[in-house]
Amino acid sequence: MGSIPKAPLGSCTDAAIPLLGFGTAAWPFGGSNTVKTSILHAIKLGYRHFDSAAIYESERPLGEAITEALRLGLIKSREELFITSKLWCSNAHSDRVIPALRQTLQKLGLDYVDLYLIHFPVSLKPGVDKVPFDGKFLLPMDFKSVWEAMEECYKLGLSKNIGVSNFSCKKLNLLLATAKIPPAVNQVEVSPLWQRKGLREFCKEKKIHVTAYSPLGAKGTLWGTNQVLDCEVLKEIAKARGKSIAQ
């Protein structure tokens, strides 16, 4: 696979994020030995950015894969990897953010993550840790206090960078109005059929790096569709180039 290029993050650090990452969300969510095996294979291929989240239940198998990769000599040190994880909505309350990240680090077996994201711009009643969930448990997020706790995660060295996921321009503006440290990343669904031009331009203006998830449409998941891989235009391009539709 060779070396994967990196992009500088528009944050207060000199960090750079690999432009190609390996997602660990397997639907239905739940850590398994398959996740660990897949991550090890990805490391062998050259992947160095791994994206996890508390709700995926993939943090523990990711941590086990990192330990195994070090033992096998696939990587020389943890510093070769860029590890992302996410704060689940039931912990998106100011007093629960740091404990949630500490739990994530314990599962990963790491001292820090390279990037910690607010998973969604909403909060849930504490203890609601399964999806799908009943809408009656949804709560408005206190952006100011939750982001202050995220900033504290950065100051404590628990995460080298902090950011958000699934935030619209409006929600980003609400956060930026009080943030002392702007989000380095906004991870959102982007694909050939949902290009999010307005959001991407907004983030570029604010120096927020956009990470795309489900670029192939997430076929077979709760949130995904077959529309990308079944797209006739993409089929024509793939045929003309002698590539698969995914390529």
Short mmCIF file of C-alpha atoms in Angstrom, two decimals, residues 45-159:
data_model
loop_
_atom_site.label_atom_id
_atom_site.label_comp_id
_atom_site.label_asym_id
_atom_site.label_seq_id
_atom_site.Cartn_x
_atom_site.Cartn_y
_atom_site.Cartn_z
CA LEU A 45 -1.19 -3.22 4.40
CA GLY A 46 0.04 0.16 5.61
CA TYR A 47 -2.93 1.73 7.41
CA ARG A 48 -1.86 3.92 10.32
CA HIS A 49 -5.08 5.80 11.15
CA PHE A 50 -7.74 3.81 13.01
CA ASP A 51 -11.14 5.26 13.84
CA SER A 52 -13.10 3.84 16.78
CA ALA A 53 -15.83 4.97 19.15
CA ALA A 54 -17.21 3.95 22.51
CA ILE A 55 -20.54 2.98 20.95
CA TYR A 56 -18.87 0.70 18.35
CA GLU A 57 -17.48 -1.54 21.13
CA SER A 58 -14.32 -1.72 19.03
CA GLU A 59 -11.92 0.05 21.41
CA ARG A 60 -10.82 -3.10 23.25
CA PRO A 61 -10.13 -5.17 20.09
CA LEU A 62 -8.32 -2.17 18.59
CA GLY A 63 -6.13 -1.96 21.68
CA GLU A 64 -5.44 -5.70 21.51
CA ALA A 65 -4.51 -5.38 17.83
CA ILE A 66 -2.07 -2.54 18.63
CA THR A 67 -0.41 -4.67 21.33
CA GLU A 68 -0.17 -7.60 18.91
CA ALA A 69 1.22 -5.40 16.12
CA LEU A 70 3.95 -4.17 18.45
CA ARG A 71 4.76 -7.75 19.55
CA LEU A 72 4.98 -8.94 15.94
CA GLY A 73 7.09 -5.96 14.91
CA LEU A 74 4.52 -4.66 12.42
CA ILE A 75 5.05 -1.25 13.98
CA LYS A 76 8.00 -0.07 16.06
CA SER A 77 6.04 2.16 18.44
CA ARG A 78 2.55 3.38 19.26
CA GLU A 79 3.57 6.79 17.91
CA GLU A 80 3.39 5.40 14.36
CA LEU A 81 -0.38 5.19 14.71
CA PHE A 82 -3.09 7.86 14.68
CA ILE A 83 -5.94 6.69 16.91
CA THR A 84 -9.36 8.36 16.92
CA SER A 85 -12.23 7.66 19.29
CA LYS A 86 -15.51 9.33 20.13
CA LEU A 87 -17.57 10.49 23.09
CA TRP A 88 -20.96 8.81 23.06
CA CYS A 89 -24.06 10.95 23.57
CA SER A 90 -24.97 9.55 27.00
CA ASN A 91 -21.62 10.87 28.24
CA ALA A 92 -21.97 14.23 26.48
CA HIS A 93 -22.43 16.02 29.80
CA SER A 94 -19.71 18.21 31.27
CA ASP A 95 -19.01 15.98 34.29
CA ARG A 96 -18.90 12.76 32.25
CA VAL A 97 -16.52 13.68 29.41
CA ILE A 98 -13.16 13.13 31.13
CA PRO A 99 -14.27 9.88 32.85
CA ALA A 100 -15.54 8.63 29.47
CA LEU A 101 -12.21 9.33 27.78
CA ARG A 102 -10.31 7.68 30.64
CA GLN A 103 -12.49 4.59 30.15
CA THR A 104 -11.76 4.67 26.41
CA LEU A 105 -8.02 4.83 27.12
CA GLN A 106 -8.30 1.93 29.55
CA LYS A 107 -10.00 -0.19 26.88
CA LEU A 108 -7.44 0.81 24.26
CA GLY A 109 -4.55 0.25 26.65
CA LEU A 110 -3.14 3.66 25.68
CA ASP A 111 -2.04 6.78 27.53
CA TYR A 112 -3.64 9.09 24.96
CA VAL A 113 -5.61 9.18 21.71
CA ASP A 114 -4.56 11.33 18.81
CA LEU A 115 -8.09 12.63 18.26
CA TYR A 116 -11.20 12.61 20.46
CA LEU A 117 -14.51 13.62 18.91
CA ILE A 118 -17.99 14.48 20.17
CA HIS A 119 -19.91 11.78 18.30
CA PHE A 120 -23.16 13.75 17.74
CA PRO A 121 -24.30 17.30 18.58
CA VAL A 122 -26.91 16.00 21.05
CA SER A 123 -26.87 14.48 24.51
CA LEU A 124 -28.66 11.40 25.79
CA LYS A 125 -29.84 10.45 29.22
CA PRO A 126 -26.86 8.84 31.00
CA GLY A 127 -26.86 5.07 30.67
CA VAL A 128 -28.42 4.91 27.18
CA ASP A 129 -25.61 3.05 25.46
CA LYS A 130 -27.31 1.10 22.67
CA VAL A 131 -28.51 2.04 19.20
CA PRO A 132 -31.12 2.47 18.00
CA PHE A 133 -32.54 4.27 21.03
CA ASP A 134 -35.88 5.82 21.94
CA GLY A 135 -36.08 9.51 21.06
CA LYS A 136 -37.51 10.29 24.50
CA PHE A 137 -33.98 9.96 25.89
CA LEU A 138 -32.63 12.79 23.70
CA LEU A 139 -31.51 15.98 25.43
CA PRO A 140 -30.22 19.30 24.07
CA MET A 141 -26.47 19.56 24.40
CA ASP A 142 -24.88 22.25 26.52
CA PHE A 143 -22.23 23.04 23.91
CA LYS A 144 -20.26 25.43 26.13
CA SER A 145 -19.78 23.13 29.11
CA VAL A 146 -19.27 19.94 27.09
CA TRP A 147 -16.66 21.59 24.89
CA GLU A 148 -14.90 23.05 27.94
CA ALA A 149 -14.58 19.46 29.21
CA MET A 150 -13.20 18.41 25.81
CA GLU A 151 -10.67 21.25 26.04
CA GLU A 152 -9.67 19.93 29.47
CA CYS A 153 -9.05 16.50 27.88
CA TYR A 154 -6.58 18.23 25.58
CA LYS A 155 -4.93 20.19 28.39
CA LEU A 156 -4.50 16.99 30.44
CA GLY A 157 -2.79 15.30 27.49
CA LEU A 158 -5.47 12.62 27.23
CA SER A 159 -6.07 13.57 23.61
#
